[in-house]
Amino acid sequence: MAVESALKVDTKKLDEIINEFHGEKSYLIAMLQKVQEIYKFLPEDAMTYIGTKVEGLSPATVFGVATFYAQFSLEPKGKYEIKVCDGTACHVRGSMSVLNAVKRKIKLQEGKMTTDNGLFSLETVSCLGACSLAPAMVINEKVYPKMTEDAVEIVIDTLLKENA
């Protein structure tokens, strides 16, 4: 019990997730998806907890799955998760200028994916499946089509006003 109290995650929530999937190791990915929904990333303590609580798993196995699949993040993400497409259609239509405009606007430090205030996360993706809308950007599942540097300014300013 002393180990559980030292964890930085809500073990009751983790137990609920494990129980939702009947503690079956075959549902590990689904469990990790639920954890990521709650925390916006996969905390190390949560992965260790699941690895020790679910029969047939180990923390190493959980870490292996979490690092194998691109859908999982081991770093905290911002309130607004921005994805800029850099697939062929988007790239040809200027997605790199859109990406750079986002970096400038949110003042993202080089080598980081989340702003210091925790408001924005930024990543490039290979394809959003919205080639006819290129260059495309997604923020928390909302698609922004035919983006320009000016459009980036407007979208980010709107989000900043919502959080003022």
PDB file of C-alpha atoms in Angstrom:
ATOM      1  CA  MET A   1       0.000   0.000   0.000  1.00  0.00           C
ATOM      2  CA  ALA A   2       2.919   2.382   0.622  1.00  0.00           C
ATOM      3  CA  VAL A   3       3.899   2.153  -3.046  1.00  0.00           C
ATOM      4  CA  GLU A   4       0.407   3.144  -4.181  1.00  0.00           C
ATOM      5  CA  SER A   5       0.307   6.234  -1.957  1.00  0.00           C
ATOM      6  CA  ALA A   6       3.630   7.415  -3.422  1.00  0.00           C
ATOM      7  CA  LEU A   7       2.202   7.381  -6.942  1.00  0.00           C
ATOM      8  CA  LYS A   8       1.368  10.691  -8.594  1.00  0.00           C
ATOM      9  CA  VAL A   9      -1.710   9.305 -10.326  1.00  0.00           C
ATOM     10  CA  ASP A  10      -5.208   8.540  -9.098  1.00  0.00           C
ATOM     11  CA  THR A  11      -5.039   4.794  -8.479  1.00  0.00           C
ATOM     12  CA  LYS A  12      -8.823   4.628  -8.014  1.00  0.00           C
ATOM     13  CA  LYS A  13      -9.283   5.891 -11.570  1.00  0.00           C
ATOM     14  CA  LEU A  14      -6.686   3.430 -12.805  1.00  0.00           C
ATOM     15  CA  ASP A  15      -8.455   0.594 -10.986  1.00  0.00           C
ATOM     16  CA  GLU A  16     -11.734   1.659 -12.636  1.00  0.00           C
ATOM     17  CA  ILE A  17     -10.064   1.531 -16.051  1.00  0.00           C
ATOM     18  CA  ILE A  18      -8.526  -1.879 -15.354  1.00  0.00           C
ATOM     19  CA  ASN A  19     -11.878  -3.200 -14.099  1.00  0.00           C
ATOM     20  CA  GLU A  20     -13.720  -1.778 -17.119  1.00  0.00           C
ATOM     21  CA  PHE A  21     -11.638  -4.136 -19.219  1.00  0.00           C
ATOM     22  CA  HIS A  22     -11.919  -7.000 -16.701  1.00  0.00           C
ATOM     23  CA  GLY A  23      -8.191  -6.788 -15.984  1.00  0.00           C
ATOM     24  CA  GLU A  24      -7.459  -8.606 -19.243  1.00  0.00           C
ATOM     25  CA  LYS A  25      -4.038  -7.931 -20.725  1.00  0.00           C
ATOM     26  CA  SER A  26      -5.474  -8.161 -24.249  1.00  0.00           C
ATOM     27  CA  TYR A  27      -7.104  -4.780 -23.594  1.00  0.00           C
ATOM     28  CA  LEU A  28      -3.855  -3.015 -22.731  1.00  0.00           C
ATOM     29  CA  ILE A  29      -4.056  -0.559 -25.649  1.00  0.00           C
ATOM     30  CA  ALA A  30      -7.623   0.385 -24.725  1.00  0.00           C
ATOM     31  CA  MET A  31      -6.564   0.883 -21.103  1.00  0.00           C
ATOM     32  CA  LEU A  32      -3.692   3.118 -22.161  1.00  0.00           C
ATOM     33  CA  GLN A  33      -6.029   5.118 -24.406  1.00  0.00           C
ATOM     34  CA  LYS A  34      -8.318   5.753 -21.430  1.00  0.00           C
ATOM     35  CA  VAL A  35      -5.390   6.804 -19.243  1.00  0.00           C
ATOM     36  CA  GLN A  36      -4.212   9.190 -21.937  1.00  0.00           C
ATOM     37  CA  GLU A  37      -7.718  10.675 -22.193  1.00  0.00           C
ATOM     38  CA  ILE A  38      -7.552  11.533 -18.493  1.00  0.00           C
ATOM     39  CA  TYR A  39      -3.985  12.822 -18.221  1.00  0.00           C
ATOM     40  CA  LYS A  40      -3.393  13.952 -21.854  1.00  0.00           C
ATOM     41  CA  PHE A  41      -0.303  11.717 -21.826  1.00  0.00           C
ATOM     42  CA  LEU A  42       0.834   8.444 -20.212  1.00  0.00           C
ATOM     43  CA  PRO A  43       2.397   9.129 -16.819  1.00  0.00           C
ATOM     44  CA  GLU A  44       5.177   6.716 -15.906  1.00  0.00           C
ATOM     45  CA  ASP A  45       3.446   5.933 -12.608  1.00  0.00           C
ATOM     46  CA  ALA A  46       0.241   4.946 -14.422  1.00  0.00           C
ATOM     47  CA  MET A  47       2.073   2.592 -16.768  1.00  0.00           C
ATOM     48  CA  THR A  48       3.955   1.006 -13.863  1.00  0.00           C
ATOM     49  CA  TYR A  49       0.722   0.609 -11.906  1.00  0.00           C
ATOM     50  CA  ILE A  50      -1.069  -1.090 -14.814  1.00  0.00           C
ATOM     51  CA  GLY A  51       1.960  -3.306 -15.428  1.00  0.00           C
ATOM     52  CA  THR A  52       1.903  -4.524 -11.830  1.00  0.00           C
ATOM     53  CA  LYS A  53      -1.893  -4.824 -11.455  1.00  0.00           C
ATOM     54  CA  VAL A  54      -2.868  -6.607 -14.666  1.00  0.00           C
ATOM     55  CA  GLU A  55      -2.078 -10.317 -14.603  1.00  0.00           C
ATOM     56  CA  GLY A  56       0.315 -11.367 -17.334  1.00  0.00           C
ATOM     57  CA  LEU A  57       1.768  -7.889 -17.816  1.00  0.00           C
ATOM     58  CA  SER A  58       4.879  -6.204 -16.543  1.00  0.00           C
ATOM     59  CA  PRO A  59       5.789  -2.524 -16.452  1.00  0.00           C
ATOM     60  CA  ALA A  60       8.329  -3.228 -19.211  1.00  0.00           C
ATOM     61  CA  THR A  61       5.614  -4.650 -21.463  1.00  0.00           C
ATOM     62  CA  VAL A  62       3.384  -1.615 -20.859  1.00  0.00           C
ATOM     63  CA  PHE A  63       6.277   0.767 -21.627  1.00  0.00           C
ATOM     64  CA  GLY A  64       7.055  -1.217 -24.770  1.00  0.00           C
ATOM     65  CA  VAL A  65       3.508  -0.892 -26.056  1.00  0.00           C
ATOM     66  CA  ALA A  66       3.340   2.792 -25.112  1.00  0.00           C
ATOM     67  CA  THR A  67       6.538   3.608 -26.958  1.00  0.00           C
ATOM     68  CA  PHE A  68       5.735   1.470 -29.999  1.00  0.00           C
ATOM     69  CA  TYR A  69       2.477   3.179 -30.958  1.00  0.00           C
ATOM     70  CA  ALA A  70       2.624   6.792 -32.160  1.00  0.00           C
ATOM     71  CA  GLN A  71      -0.816   7.512 -30.684  1.00  0.00           C
ATOM     72  CA  PHE A  72       0.665   7.523 -27.194  1.00  0.00           C
ATOM     73  CA  SER A  73       2.590  10.395 -25.658  1.00  0.00           C
ATOM     74  CA  LEU A  74       4.968  10.084 -22.739  1.00  0.00           C
ATOM     75  CA  GLU A  75       5.086  13.866 -22.349  1.00  0.00           C
ATOM     76  CA  PRO A  76       2.212  16.068 -21.172  1.00  0.00           C
ATOM     77  CA  LYS A  77       0.232  17.701 -23.954  1.00  0.00           C
ATOM     78  CA  GLY A  78      -1.364  21.097 -23.922  1.00  0.00           C
ATOM     79  CA  LYS A  79      -5.014  22.006 -23.584  1.00  0.00           C
ATOM     80  CA  TYR A  80      -5.007  22.576 -27.343  1.00  0.00           C
ATOM     81  CA  GLU A  81      -3.336  19.810 -29.357  1.00  0.00           C
ATOM     82  CA  ILE A  82      -2.334  21.271 -32.718  1.00  0.00           C
ATOM     83  CA  LYS A  83      -1.455  18.897 -35.542  1.00  0.00           C
ATOM     84  CA  VAL A  84      -0.097  20.290 -38.784  1.00  0.00           C
ATOM     85  CA  CYS A  85      -0.188  17.926 -41.727  1.00  0.00           C
ATOM     86  CA  ASP A  86       3.015  17.502 -43.700  1.00  0.00           C
ATOM     87  CA  GLY A  87       1.769  14.880 -46.118  1.00  0.00           C
ATOM     88  CA  THR A  88       2.568  15.373 -49.789  1.00  0.00           C
ATOM     89  CA  ALA A  89      -0.485  17.491 -50.692  1.00  0.00           C
ATOM     90  CA  CYS A  90      -0.127  19.701 -47.614  1.00  0.00           C
ATOM     91  CA  HIS A  91       3.636  20.016 -47.969  1.00  0.00           C
ATOM     92  CA  VAL A  92       3.387  21.102 -51.604  1.00  0.00           C
ATOM     93  CA  ARG A  93       0.763  23.685 -50.630  1.00  0.00           C
ATOM     94  CA  GLY A  94       2.862  25.241 -47.881  1.00  0.00           C
ATOM     95  CA  SER A  95       2.394  23.314 -44.645  1.00  0.00           C
ATOM     96  CA  MET A  96       5.910  24.208 -43.445  1.00  0.00           C
ATOM     97  CA  SER A  97       5.074  27.938 -43.468  1.00  0.00           C
ATOM     98  CA  VAL A  98       1.909  27.090 -41.505  1.00  0.00           C
ATOM     99  CA  LEU A  99       3.942  25.042 -39.012  1.00  0.00           C
ATOM    100  CA  ASN A 100       6.477  27.843 -38.579  1.00  0.00           C
ATOM    101  CA  ALA A 101       3.681  30.405 -38.131  1.00  0.00           C
ATOM    102  CA  VAL A 102       2.172  28.262 -35.359  1.00  0.00           C
ATOM    103  CA  LYS A 103       5.560  27.924 -33.636  1.00  0.00           C
ATOM    104  CA  ARG A 104       6.054  31.693 -33.729  1.00  0.00           C
ATOM    105  CA  LYS A 105       2.528  32.515 -32.585  1.00  0.00           C
ATOM    106  CA  ILE A 106       2.495  30.169 -29.595  1.00  0.00           C
ATOM    107  CA  LYS A 107       6.147  31.001 -28.821  1.00  0.00           C
ATOM    108  CA  LEU A 108       7.158  27.352 -28.782  1.00  0.00           C
ATOM    109  CA  GLN A 109      10.744  26.865 -27.676  1.00  0.00           C
ATOM    110  CA  GLU A 110      13.057  24.911 -29.964  1.00  0.00           C
ATOM    111  CA  GLY A 111      13.090  21.207 -29.154  1.00  0.00           C
ATOM    112  CA  LYS A 112       9.830  21.302 -27.172  1.00  0.00           C
ATOM    113  CA  MET A 113       6.402  20.091 -28.206  1.00  0.00           C
ATOM    114  CA  THR A 114       4.349  21.845 -25.475  1.00  0.00           C
ATOM    115  CA  THR A 115       4.374  25.480 -24.439  1.00  0.00           C
ATOM    116  CA  ASP A 116       5.584  26.310 -20.937  1.00  0.00           C
ATOM    117  CA  ASN A 117       2.086  27.456 -19.907  1.00  0.00           C
ATOM    118  CA  GLY A 118       0.630  24.079 -20.935  1.00  0.00           C
ATOM    119  CA  LEU A 119      -1.852  25.695 -23.297  1.00  0.00           C
ATOM    120  CA  PHE A 120      -0.578  24.382 -26.644  1.00  0.00           C
ATOM    121  CA  SER A 121       1.100  21.258 -27.993  1.00  0.00           C
ATOM    122  CA  LEU A 122       2.321  21.076 -31.558  1.00  0.00           C
ATOM    123  CA  GLU A 123       3.213  18.139 -33.745  1.00  0.00           C
ATOM    124  CA  THR A 124       3.499  17.369 -37.407  1.00  0.00           C
ATOM    125  CA  VAL A 125       1.682  14.366 -38.790  1.00  0.00           C
ATOM    126  CA  SER A 126       2.201  12.457 -42.015  1.00  0.00           C
ATOM    127  CA  CYS A 127      -1.408  12.705 -43.160  1.00  0.00           C
ATOM    128  CA  LEU A 128      -4.716  13.924 -41.782  1.00  0.00           C
ATOM    129  CA  GLY A 129      -6.711  12.408 -44.634  1.00  0.00           C
ATOM    130  CA  ALA A 130      -7.831  15.860 -45.729  1.00  0.00           C
ATOM    131  CA  CYS A 131      -5.746  16.274 -48.873  1.00  0.00           C
ATOM    132  CA  SER A 132      -8.367  18.331 -50.708  1.00  0.00           C
ATOM    133  CA  LEU A 133      -8.227  20.822 -47.804  1.00  0.00           C
ATOM    134  CA  ALA A 134      -4.438  21.239 -47.937  1.00  0.00           C
ATOM    135  CA  PRO A 135      -2.642  22.626 -46.120  1.00  0.00           C
ATOM    136  CA  ALA A 136      -4.683  21.357 -43.189  1.00  0.00           C
ATOM    137  CA  MET A 137      -4.343  21.726 -39.443  1.00  0.00           C
ATOM    138  CA  VAL A 138      -6.296  20.051 -36.645  1.00  0.00           C
ATOM    139  CA  ILE A 139      -6.796  21.444 -33.165  1.00  0.00           C
ATOM    140  CA  ASN A 140      -8.467  19.061 -30.714  1.00  0.00           C
ATOM    141  CA  GLU A 141     -10.181  17.126 -33.506  1.00  0.00           C
ATOM    142  CA  LYS A 142     -11.446  20.264 -35.336  1.00  0.00           C
ATOM    143  CA  VAL A 143     -10.101  20.532 -38.885  1.00  0.00           C
ATOM    144  CA  TYR A 144      -8.892  23.900 -40.160  1.00  0.00           C
ATOM    145  CA  PRO A 145      -8.671  23.768 -43.981  1.00  0.00           C
ATOM    146  CA  LYS A 146      -6.509  25.692 -46.459  1.00  0.00           C
ATOM    147  CA  MET A 147      -4.404  27.289 -43.763  1.00  0.00           C
ATOM    148  CA  THR A 148      -2.224  30.334 -44.293  1.00  0.00           C
ATOM    149  CA  GLU A 149       0.078  32.217 -41.946  1.00  0.00           C
ATOM    150  CA  ASP A 150      -2.643  34.870 -41.512  1.00  0.00           C
ATOM    151  CA  ALA A 151      -5.237  32.189 -40.743  1.00  0.00           C
ATOM    152  CA  VAL A 152      -2.935  30.758 -38.066  1.00  0.00           C
ATOM    153  CA  GLU A 153      -2.831  34.187 -36.391  1.00  0.00           C
ATOM    154  CA  ILE A 154      -6.630  34.402 -36.328  1.00  0.00           C
ATOM    155  CA  VAL A 155      -7.182  30.862 -35.034  1.00  0.00           C
ATOM    156  CA  ILE A 156      -4.571  31.133 -32.270  1.00  0.00           C
ATOM    157  CA  ASP A 157      -5.761  34.620 -31.264  1.00  0.00           C
ATOM    158  CA  THR A 158      -9.296  33.232 -30.902  1.00  0.00           C
ATOM    159  CA  LEU A 159      -8.055  30.430 -28.653  1.00  0.00           C
ATOM    160  CA  LEU A 160      -5.991  32.856 -26.579  1.00  0.00           C
ATOM    161  CA  LYS A 161      -9.048  35.091 -26.068  1.00  0.00           C
ATOM    162  CA  GLU A 162     -11.061  32.079 -24.847  1.00  0.00           C
ATOM    163  CA  ASN A 163      -8.375  31.502 -22.209  1.00  0.00           C
ATOM    164  CA  ALA A 164      -7.816  35.111 -21.119  1.00  0.00           C
TER     165      ALA A 164
END
